[in-house]
Coordinates of C-alpha atoms in Angstrom, one line a residue:
X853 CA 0.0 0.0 0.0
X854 CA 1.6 3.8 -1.2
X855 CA -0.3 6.2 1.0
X856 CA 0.0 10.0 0.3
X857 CA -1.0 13.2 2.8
X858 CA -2.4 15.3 0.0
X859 CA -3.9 18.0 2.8
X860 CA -2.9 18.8 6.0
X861 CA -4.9 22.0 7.8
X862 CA -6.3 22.6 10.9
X863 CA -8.3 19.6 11.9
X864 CA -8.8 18.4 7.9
X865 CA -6.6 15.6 6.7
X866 CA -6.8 14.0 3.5
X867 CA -4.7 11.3 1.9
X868 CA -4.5 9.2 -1.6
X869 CA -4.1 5.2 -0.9
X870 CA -3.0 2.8 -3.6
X871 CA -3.1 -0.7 -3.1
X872 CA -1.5 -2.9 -5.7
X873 CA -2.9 -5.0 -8.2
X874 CA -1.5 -7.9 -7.4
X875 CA -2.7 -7.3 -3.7
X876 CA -5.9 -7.6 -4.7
X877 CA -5.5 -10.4 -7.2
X878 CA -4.4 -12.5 -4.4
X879 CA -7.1 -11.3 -1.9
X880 CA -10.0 -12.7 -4.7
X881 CA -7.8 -15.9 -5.5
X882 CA -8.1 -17.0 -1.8
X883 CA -11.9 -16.2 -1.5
X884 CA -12.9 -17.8 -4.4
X885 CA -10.9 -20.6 -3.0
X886 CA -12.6 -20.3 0.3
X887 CA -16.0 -20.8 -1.4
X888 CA -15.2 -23.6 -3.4
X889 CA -16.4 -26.1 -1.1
X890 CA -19.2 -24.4 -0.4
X891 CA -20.6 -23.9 -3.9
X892 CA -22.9 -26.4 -5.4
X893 CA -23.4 -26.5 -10.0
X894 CA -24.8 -28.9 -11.7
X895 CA -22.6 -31.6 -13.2
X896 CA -19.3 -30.8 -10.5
X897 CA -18.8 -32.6 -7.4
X898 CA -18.7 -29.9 -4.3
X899 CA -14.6 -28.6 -4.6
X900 CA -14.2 -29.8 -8.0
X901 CA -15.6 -27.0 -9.6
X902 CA -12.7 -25.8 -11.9
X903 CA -11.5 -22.5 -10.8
X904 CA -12.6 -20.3 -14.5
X905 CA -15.8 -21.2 -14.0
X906 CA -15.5 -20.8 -10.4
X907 CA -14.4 -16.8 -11.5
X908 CA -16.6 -16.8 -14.3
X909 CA -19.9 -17.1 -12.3
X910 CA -18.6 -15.2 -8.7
X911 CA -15.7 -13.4 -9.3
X912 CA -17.7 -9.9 -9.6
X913 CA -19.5 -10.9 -6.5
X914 CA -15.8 -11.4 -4.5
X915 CA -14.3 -9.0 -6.5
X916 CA -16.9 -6.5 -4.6
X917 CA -16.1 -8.1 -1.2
X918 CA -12.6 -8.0 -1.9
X919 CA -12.0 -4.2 -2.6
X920 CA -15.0 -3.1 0.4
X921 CA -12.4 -4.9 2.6
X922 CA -9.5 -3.0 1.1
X923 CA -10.7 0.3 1.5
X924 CA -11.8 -0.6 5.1
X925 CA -8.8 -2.3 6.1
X926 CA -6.5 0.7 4.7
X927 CA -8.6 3.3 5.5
X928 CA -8.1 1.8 9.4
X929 CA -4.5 1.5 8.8
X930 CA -4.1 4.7 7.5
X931 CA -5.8 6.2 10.5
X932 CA -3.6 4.3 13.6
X933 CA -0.1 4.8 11.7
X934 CA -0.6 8.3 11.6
X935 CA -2.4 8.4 14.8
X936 CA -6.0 10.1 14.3
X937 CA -8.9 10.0 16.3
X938 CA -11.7 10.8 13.5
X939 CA -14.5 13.3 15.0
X940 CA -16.5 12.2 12.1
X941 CA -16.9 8.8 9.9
X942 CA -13.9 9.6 7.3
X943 CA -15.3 10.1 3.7
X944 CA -13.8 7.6 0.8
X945 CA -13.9 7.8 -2.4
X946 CA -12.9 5.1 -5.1
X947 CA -10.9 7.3 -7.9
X948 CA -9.7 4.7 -9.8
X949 CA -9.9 0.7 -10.6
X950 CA -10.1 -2.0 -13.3
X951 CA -9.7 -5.4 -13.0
X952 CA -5.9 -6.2 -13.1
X953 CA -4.9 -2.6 -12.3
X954 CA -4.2 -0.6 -8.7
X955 CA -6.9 0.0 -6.9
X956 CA -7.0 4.1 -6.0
X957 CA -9.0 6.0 -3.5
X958 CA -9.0 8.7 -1.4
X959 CA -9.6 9.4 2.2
X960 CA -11.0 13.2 3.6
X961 CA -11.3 13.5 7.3
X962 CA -11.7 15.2 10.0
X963 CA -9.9 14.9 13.5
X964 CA -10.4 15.9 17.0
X965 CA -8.3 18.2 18.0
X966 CA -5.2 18.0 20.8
X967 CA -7.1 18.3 23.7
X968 CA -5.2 20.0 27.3
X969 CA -7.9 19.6 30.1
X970 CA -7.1 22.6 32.7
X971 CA -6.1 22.0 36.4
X972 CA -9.4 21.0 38.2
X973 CA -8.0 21.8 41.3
X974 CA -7.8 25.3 40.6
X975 CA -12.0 25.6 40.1
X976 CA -14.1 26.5 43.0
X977 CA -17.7 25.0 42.7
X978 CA -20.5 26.1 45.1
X979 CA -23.2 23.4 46.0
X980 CA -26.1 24.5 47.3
X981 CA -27.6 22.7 50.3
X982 CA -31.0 22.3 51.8
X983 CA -31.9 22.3 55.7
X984 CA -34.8 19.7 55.5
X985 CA -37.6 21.0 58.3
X986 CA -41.0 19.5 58.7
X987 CA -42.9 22.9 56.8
X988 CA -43.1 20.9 53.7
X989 CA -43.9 17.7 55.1
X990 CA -47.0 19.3 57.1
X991 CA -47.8 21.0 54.1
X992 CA -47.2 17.1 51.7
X993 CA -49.8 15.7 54.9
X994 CA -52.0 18.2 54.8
X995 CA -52.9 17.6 50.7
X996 CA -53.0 13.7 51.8
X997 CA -55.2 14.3 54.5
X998 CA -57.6 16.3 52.3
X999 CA -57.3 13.8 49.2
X1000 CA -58.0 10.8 51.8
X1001 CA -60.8 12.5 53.1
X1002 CA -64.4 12.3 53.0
X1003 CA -67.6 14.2 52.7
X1004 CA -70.1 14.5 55.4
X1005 CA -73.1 16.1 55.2
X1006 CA -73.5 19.9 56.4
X1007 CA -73.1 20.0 59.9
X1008 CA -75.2 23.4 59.8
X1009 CA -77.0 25.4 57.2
X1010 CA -74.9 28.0 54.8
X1011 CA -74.6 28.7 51.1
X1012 CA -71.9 26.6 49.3
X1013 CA -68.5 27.6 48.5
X1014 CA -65.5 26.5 46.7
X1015 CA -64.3 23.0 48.1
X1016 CA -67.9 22.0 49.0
X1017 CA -69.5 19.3 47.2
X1018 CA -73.4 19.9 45.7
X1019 CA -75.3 16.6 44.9
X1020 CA -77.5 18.2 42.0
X1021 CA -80.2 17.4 39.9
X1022 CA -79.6 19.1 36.6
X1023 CA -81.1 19.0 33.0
X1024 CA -79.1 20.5 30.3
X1025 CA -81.3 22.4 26.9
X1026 CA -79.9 24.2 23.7
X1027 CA -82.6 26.9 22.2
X1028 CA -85.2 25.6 24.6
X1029 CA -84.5 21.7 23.5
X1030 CA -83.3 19.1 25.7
X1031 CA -79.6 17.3 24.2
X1032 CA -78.4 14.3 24.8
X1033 CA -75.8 13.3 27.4
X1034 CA -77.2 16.6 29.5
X1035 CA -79.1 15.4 32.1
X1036 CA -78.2 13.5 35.6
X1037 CA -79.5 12.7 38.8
X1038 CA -77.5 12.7 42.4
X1039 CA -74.6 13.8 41.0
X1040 CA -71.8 15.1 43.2
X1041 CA -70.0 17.6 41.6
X1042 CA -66.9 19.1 43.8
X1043 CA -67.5 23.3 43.4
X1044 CA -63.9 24.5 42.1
X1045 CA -62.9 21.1 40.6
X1046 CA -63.0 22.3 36.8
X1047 CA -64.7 18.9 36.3
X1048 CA -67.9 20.9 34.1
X1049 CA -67.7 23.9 31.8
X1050 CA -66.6 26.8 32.5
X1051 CA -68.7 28.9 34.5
X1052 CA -71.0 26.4 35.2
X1053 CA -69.6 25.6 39.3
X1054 CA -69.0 29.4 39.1
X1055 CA -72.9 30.0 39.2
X1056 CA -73.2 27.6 42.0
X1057 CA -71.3 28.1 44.3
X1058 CA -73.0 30.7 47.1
X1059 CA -76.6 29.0 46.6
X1060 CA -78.0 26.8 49.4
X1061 CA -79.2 23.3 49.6
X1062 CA -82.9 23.4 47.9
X1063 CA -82.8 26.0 45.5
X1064 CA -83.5 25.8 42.0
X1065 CA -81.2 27.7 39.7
X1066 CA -80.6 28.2 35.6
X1067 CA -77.0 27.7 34.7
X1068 CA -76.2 29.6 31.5
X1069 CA -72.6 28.5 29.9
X1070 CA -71.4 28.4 26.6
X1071 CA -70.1 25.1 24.9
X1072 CA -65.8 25.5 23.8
X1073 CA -65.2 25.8 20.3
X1074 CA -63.5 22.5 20.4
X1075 CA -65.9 20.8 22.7
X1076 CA -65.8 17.1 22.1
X1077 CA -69.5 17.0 20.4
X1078 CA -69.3 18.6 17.5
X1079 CA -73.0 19.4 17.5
X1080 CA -72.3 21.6 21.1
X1081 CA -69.6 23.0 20.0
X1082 CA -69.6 27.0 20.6
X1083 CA -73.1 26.6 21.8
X1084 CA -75.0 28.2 24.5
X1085 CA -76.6 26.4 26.6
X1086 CA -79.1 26.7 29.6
X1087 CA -79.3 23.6 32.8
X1088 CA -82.5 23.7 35.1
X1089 CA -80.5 22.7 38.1
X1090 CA -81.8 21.3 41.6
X1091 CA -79.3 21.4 44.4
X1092 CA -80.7 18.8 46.5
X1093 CA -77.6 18.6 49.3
X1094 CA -74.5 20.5 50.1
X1095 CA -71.3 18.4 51.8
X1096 CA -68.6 19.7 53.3
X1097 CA -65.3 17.9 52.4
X1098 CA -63.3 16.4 55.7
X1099 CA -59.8 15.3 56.0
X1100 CA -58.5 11.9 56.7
X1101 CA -56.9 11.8 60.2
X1102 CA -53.2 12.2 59.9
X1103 CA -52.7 8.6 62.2
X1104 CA -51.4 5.1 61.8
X1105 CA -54.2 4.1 59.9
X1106 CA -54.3 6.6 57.2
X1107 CA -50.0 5.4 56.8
X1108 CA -50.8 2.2 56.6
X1109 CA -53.7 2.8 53.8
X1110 CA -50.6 4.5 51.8
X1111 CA -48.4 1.5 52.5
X1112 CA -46.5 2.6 54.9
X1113 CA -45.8 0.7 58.8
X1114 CA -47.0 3.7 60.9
X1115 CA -47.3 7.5 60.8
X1116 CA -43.6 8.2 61.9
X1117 CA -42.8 5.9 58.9
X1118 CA -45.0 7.8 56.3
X1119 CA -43.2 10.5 57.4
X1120 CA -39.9 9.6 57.4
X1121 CA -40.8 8.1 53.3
X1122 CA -42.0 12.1 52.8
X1123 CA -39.1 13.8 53.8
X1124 CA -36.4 11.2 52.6
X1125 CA -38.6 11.6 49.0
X1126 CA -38.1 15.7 49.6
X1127 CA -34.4 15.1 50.1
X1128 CA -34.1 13.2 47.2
X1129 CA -35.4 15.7 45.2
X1130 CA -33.4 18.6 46.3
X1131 CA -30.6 16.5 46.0
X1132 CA -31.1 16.0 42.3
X1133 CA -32.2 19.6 42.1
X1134 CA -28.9 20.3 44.0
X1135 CA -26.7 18.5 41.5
X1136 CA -28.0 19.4 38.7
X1137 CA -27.1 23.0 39.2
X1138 CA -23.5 22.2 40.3
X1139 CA -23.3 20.4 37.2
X1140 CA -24.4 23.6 35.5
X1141 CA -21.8 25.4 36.7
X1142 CA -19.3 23.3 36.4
X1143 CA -19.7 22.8 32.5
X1144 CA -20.2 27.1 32.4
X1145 CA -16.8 27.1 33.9
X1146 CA -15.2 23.9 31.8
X1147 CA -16.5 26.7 28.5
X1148 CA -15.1 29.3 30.0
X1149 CA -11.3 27.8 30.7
X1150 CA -10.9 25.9 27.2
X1151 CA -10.5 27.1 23.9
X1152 CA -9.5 24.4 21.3
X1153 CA -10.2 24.1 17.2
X1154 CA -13.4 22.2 16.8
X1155 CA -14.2 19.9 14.2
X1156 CA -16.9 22.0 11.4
X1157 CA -18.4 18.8 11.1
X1158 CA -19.3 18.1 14.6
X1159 CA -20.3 21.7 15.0
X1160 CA -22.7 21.8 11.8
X1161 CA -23.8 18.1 13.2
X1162 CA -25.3 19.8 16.1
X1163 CA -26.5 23.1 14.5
X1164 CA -28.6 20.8 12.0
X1165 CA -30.3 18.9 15.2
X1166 CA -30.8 22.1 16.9
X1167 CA -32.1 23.6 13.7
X1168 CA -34.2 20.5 13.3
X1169 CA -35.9 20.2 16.2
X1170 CA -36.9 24.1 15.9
X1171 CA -38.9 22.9 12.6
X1172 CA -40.5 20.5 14.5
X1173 CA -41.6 22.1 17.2
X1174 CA -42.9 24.7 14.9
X1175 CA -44.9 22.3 12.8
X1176 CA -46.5 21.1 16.1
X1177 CA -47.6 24.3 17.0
X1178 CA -45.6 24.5 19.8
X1179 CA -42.6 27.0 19.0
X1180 CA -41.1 28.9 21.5
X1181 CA -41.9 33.0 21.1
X1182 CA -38.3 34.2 20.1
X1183 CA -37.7 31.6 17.3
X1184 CA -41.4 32.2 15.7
X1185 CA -41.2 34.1 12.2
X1186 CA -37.1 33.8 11.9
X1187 CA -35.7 32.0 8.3
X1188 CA -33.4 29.3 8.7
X1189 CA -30.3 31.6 8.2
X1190 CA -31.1 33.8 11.3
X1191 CA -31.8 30.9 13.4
X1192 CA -28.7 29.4 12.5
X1193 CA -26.5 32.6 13.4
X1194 CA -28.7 32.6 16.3
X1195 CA -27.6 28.9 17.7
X1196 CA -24.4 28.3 16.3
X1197 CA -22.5 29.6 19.1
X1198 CA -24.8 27.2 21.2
X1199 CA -23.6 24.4 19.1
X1200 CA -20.5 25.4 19.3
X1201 CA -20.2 24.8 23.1
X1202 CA -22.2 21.9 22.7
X1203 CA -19.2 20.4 20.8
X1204 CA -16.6 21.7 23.4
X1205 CA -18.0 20.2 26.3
X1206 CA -18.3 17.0 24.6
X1207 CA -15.2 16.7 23.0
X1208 CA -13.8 17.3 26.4
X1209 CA -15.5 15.3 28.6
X1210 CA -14.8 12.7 26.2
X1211 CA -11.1 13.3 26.6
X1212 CA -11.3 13.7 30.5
X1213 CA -12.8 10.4 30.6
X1214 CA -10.5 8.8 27.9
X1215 CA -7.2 9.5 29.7
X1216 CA -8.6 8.6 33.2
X1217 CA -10.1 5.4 31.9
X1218 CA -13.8 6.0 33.1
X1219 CA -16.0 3.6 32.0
X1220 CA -19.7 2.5 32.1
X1221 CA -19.7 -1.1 34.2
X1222 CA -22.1 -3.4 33.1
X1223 CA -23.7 -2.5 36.7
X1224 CA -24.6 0.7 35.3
X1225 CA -25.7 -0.4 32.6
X1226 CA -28.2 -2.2 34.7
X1227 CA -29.1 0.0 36.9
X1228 CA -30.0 2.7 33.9
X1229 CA -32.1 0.3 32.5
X1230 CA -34.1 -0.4 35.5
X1231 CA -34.6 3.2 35.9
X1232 CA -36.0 3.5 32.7
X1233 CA -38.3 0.0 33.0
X1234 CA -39.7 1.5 35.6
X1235 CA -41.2 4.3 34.0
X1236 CA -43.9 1.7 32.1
X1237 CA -45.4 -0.3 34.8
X1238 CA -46.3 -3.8 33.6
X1239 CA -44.2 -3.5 30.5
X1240 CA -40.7 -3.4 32.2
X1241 CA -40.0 -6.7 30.4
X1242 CA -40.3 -5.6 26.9
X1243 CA -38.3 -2.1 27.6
X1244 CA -35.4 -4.0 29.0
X1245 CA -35.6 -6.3 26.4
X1246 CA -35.8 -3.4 23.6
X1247 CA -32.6 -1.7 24.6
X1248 CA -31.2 -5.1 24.5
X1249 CA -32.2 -5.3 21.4
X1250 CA -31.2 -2.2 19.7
X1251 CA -27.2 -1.6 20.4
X1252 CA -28.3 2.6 19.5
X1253 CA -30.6 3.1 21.6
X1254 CA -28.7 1.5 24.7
X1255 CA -25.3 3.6 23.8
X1256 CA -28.1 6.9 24.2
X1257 CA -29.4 5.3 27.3
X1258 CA -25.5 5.2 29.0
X1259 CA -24.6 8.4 27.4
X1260 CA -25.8 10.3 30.3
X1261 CA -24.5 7.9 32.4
X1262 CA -20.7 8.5 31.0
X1263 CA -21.1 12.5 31.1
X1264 CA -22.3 11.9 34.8
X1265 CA -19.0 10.1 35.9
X1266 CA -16.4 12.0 34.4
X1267 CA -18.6 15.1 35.7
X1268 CA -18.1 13.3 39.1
X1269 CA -14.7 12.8 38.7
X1270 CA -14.2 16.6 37.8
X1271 CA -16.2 17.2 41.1
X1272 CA -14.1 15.3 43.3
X1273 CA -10.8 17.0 42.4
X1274 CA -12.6 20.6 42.6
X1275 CA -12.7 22.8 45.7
X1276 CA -16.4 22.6 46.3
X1277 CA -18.2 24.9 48.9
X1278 CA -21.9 23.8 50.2
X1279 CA -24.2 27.0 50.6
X1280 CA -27.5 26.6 52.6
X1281 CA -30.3 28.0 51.0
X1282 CA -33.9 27.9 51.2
X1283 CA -36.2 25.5 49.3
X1284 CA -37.1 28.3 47.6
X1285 CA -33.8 29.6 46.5
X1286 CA -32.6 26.1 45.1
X1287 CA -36.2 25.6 43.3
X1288 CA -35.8 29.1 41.3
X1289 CA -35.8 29.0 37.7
X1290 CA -32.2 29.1 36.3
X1291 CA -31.7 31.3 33.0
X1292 CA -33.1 29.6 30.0
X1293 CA -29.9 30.1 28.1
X1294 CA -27.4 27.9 27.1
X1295 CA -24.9 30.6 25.8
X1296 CA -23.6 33.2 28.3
X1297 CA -26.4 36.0 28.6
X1298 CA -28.2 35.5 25.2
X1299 CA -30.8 33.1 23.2
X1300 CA -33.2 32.2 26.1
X1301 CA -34.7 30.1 23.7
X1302 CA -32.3 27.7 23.0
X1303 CA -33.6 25.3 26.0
X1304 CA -36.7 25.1 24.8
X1305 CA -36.3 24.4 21.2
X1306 CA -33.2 22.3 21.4
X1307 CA -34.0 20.1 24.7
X1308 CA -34.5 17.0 24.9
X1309 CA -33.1 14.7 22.5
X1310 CA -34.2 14.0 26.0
X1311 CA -31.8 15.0 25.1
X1312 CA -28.7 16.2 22.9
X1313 CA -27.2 14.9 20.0
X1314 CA -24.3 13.2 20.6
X1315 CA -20.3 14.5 20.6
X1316 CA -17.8 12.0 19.6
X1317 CA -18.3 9.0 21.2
X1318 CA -19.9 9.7 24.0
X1319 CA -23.5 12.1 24.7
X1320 CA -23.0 15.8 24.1
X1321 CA -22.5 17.7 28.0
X1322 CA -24.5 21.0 27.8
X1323 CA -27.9 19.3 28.3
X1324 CA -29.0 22.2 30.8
X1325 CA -30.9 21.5 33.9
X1326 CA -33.5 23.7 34.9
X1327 CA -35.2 23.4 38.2
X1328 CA -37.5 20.8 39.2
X1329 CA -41.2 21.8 40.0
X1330 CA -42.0 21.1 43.4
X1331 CA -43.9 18.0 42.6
X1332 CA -45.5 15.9 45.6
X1333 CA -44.8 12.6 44.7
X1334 CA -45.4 11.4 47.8
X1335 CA -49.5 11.6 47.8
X1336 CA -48.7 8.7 45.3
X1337 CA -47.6 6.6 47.6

């Protein structure tokens, strides 16, 4: 094999390979001799076919076998004698070959750059930390109490009001005419629910038990029935009983209803499940910073093709949001040239971080254990009760999806592994403080939209090898998980 650098600039390297003739000629000679045995024609015992013949009918057919396996096998050597990481699959093209001459082709690609991680020592991190008191897990027993509870009967005379719950008699009638589906009996509608149209608990809440009122509402646009829609409509309404809604009693038995041993123990699973939360919450944020500060102390070349990769996914998933109706407000009404100036500087530190994570994990040998694998996939099982089978066995099943599935899990250790050797401070705050919105932007001070249209590839694209770092966290909601219990 002759191999010639033809271009050598920046991170773009491109080379001419010839392999010789009689390389090649020697390559097909053993396959067809390799298939002999194996090929079965009319009149020739298996082996004995003579070897013309043998050419004449699948020489082509080895003769393509032969040169894909040239140009792979080259390509490959190429690549490890001159010591180049591709950031991208390397581009060949065939420039020349007949039968009995050279085969020429030529190889464009693109490398990732020399890579100098910075001192992690020198970074100082700040991890926020929450004092865990019992205010939000009176406040999580207080909802379960309520959604326990049950409804009792008046215990003395008043007009209804929000949170009360009317048993009605009601008949509903469009231009004087009685429809179908509008009328019930002993129904217990919960005032302030949003279970009816709107307006309609509006108009009764205040009344008291016994009175006999006309609820006027108008039918949504894009009500269900087509022959309501955008109709008004009028419901002769008896309210035969008011009920007052009661809380459960916050006691043993109520805990052990939710699963739980005893009341101590319910609440012990409620504040270990807020913990949790502002734990994640906690590190997601530190993991913010740390990759706003990883951007901010590296500057390295970055491979065009990885960066235009990323623009195009970003770019993408604009489209897509905007064909769904569901575009963010800054993006809406720009052409695919000013969105592209717009993000490009967001794909661009896409790329960085994940081009040096990469390398951070590469040169301290981090890996993802067949444990995490595991446990990643349990996680996400888990999500589809009853069909945790089938997921597991999916991801087993499709080697792409599982390396997006540990992506995140990579990033995650060498981010750990960046933690550990930085000076990290822990900061009390309140709940409060750690469940503010962060900035929606991914580049320093500009495009708040980029969160929003790019997220979620659940998540990014990927960098080289391993998932893309600058998937940014944003807050968690205060979600009570534990009424689920």
């Amino acid at each position: 094999m002759q191999v010639t650098e033809t271009k050598n600039e920046g991170l773009a390297r491109e080379f001419k390979v010839v392999v010789p003739a009689a390389q090649i000629e020697e390559k097909v000679v053993a396959k067809l001799d390799e298939i002999k045995d194996q090929v079965r024609l009319p009149g020739f015992r298996p082996g004995k076919i003579p070897a013309k013949l043998l050419r004449q009918r699948y020489g082509q057919a080895v003769m393509g076998e032969v040169l894909e396996a040239a140009v792979n096998e080259n390509t490959g050597k190429v690549l490890n004698d001159n010591d180049l990481r591709p950031a991208v699959q390397p581009k060949i093209e065939v420039t020349s070959f007949d039968e009995g001459k050279d085969l020429e082709f030529a190889i464009a690609v693109e490398v990732i750059p020399a890579i100098e991680p910075m001192d992690f020592k020198k970074l100082k991190l700040t991890r926020e930390v929450v004092e865990l008191d019992d205010v939000k897990v009176n406040e999580t027993l207080d909802r379960i109490a309520a959604a326990q509870g049950t409804t009792e009967p008046l215990a003395r005379k008043r007009k209804s009001k929000a949170g009360d719950v009317v048993v009605i008699d009601f008949l509903g009638k469009i231009g004087g005419e009685a429809f179908e589906g509008g009328k019930a009996e002993d129904y217990e509608l919960e005032l302030g629910s949003g279970s009816f149209i709107e307006g309609f608990e509006d108009q009764l809440t205040g009344v008291n038990a016994g009175d006999e009122v006309v609820v006027k509402v108008k039918f949504p646009e894009a009500y269900g029935a087509a022959e309501l829609a955008g109709k008004d409509a009028e419901f002769d309404v008896t309210v035969k009983e008011i009920k007052e809604k009661k809380p459960a009693a916050l006691d043993d038995e109520l805990a052990k209803k939710l699963g739980q041993e005893s009341f101590d123990a319910l609440k012990d699973a409620i504040r270990k499940d807020f913990g949790r939360e502002y734990e994640s919450v906690a590190r997601q944020k530190l993991k913010r910073q740390l990759l706003d500060a990883l951007a901010e102390n590296h500057s390295f070349e970055l491979p065009t093709s990885l960066v235009e990769n990323e623009l195009e996914g970003i770019i993408a998933q604009i489209k897509q949001a905007r064909d769904a109706g569901q575009e963010d407000d800054e993006t809406k009404g720009k052409s695919e040239e000013e969105l592209t100036d717009e993000f490009r500087e967001i794909a661009e530190r896409r790329v960085l971080l994940g081009l040096l994570l990469a390398e951070v994990g590469r040169k301290n040998e981090i890996q993802v254990t067949q444990e995490d694998v595991n446990k990643v996939l349990v996680a996400e099982a888990q999500k589809y009760p009853g069909q945790e089978q089938q997921v597991i066995e999916f991801y087993k099943n499709n080697p792409q999806a599982l390396q997006a599935l540990q992506g995140p899990v990579y990033e995650d250790k060498v981010v750990d592994y960046i933690v550990e050797l930085a000076k990290v401070e822990d900061k009390t705050v309140s709940v409060e403080d750690l469940l503010k919105p962060e900035e929606e932007d991914e580049a320093p001070k500009k495009k708040s939209a980029a969160k929003k249209a790019s997220a979620k590839k659940d998540a990014d694209k990927e960098a080289p090898a391993k998932k893309s770092a600058d998937k940014k966290p944003a807050a968690k909601k205060k979600a009570d998980k534990s009424e689920e219990k």
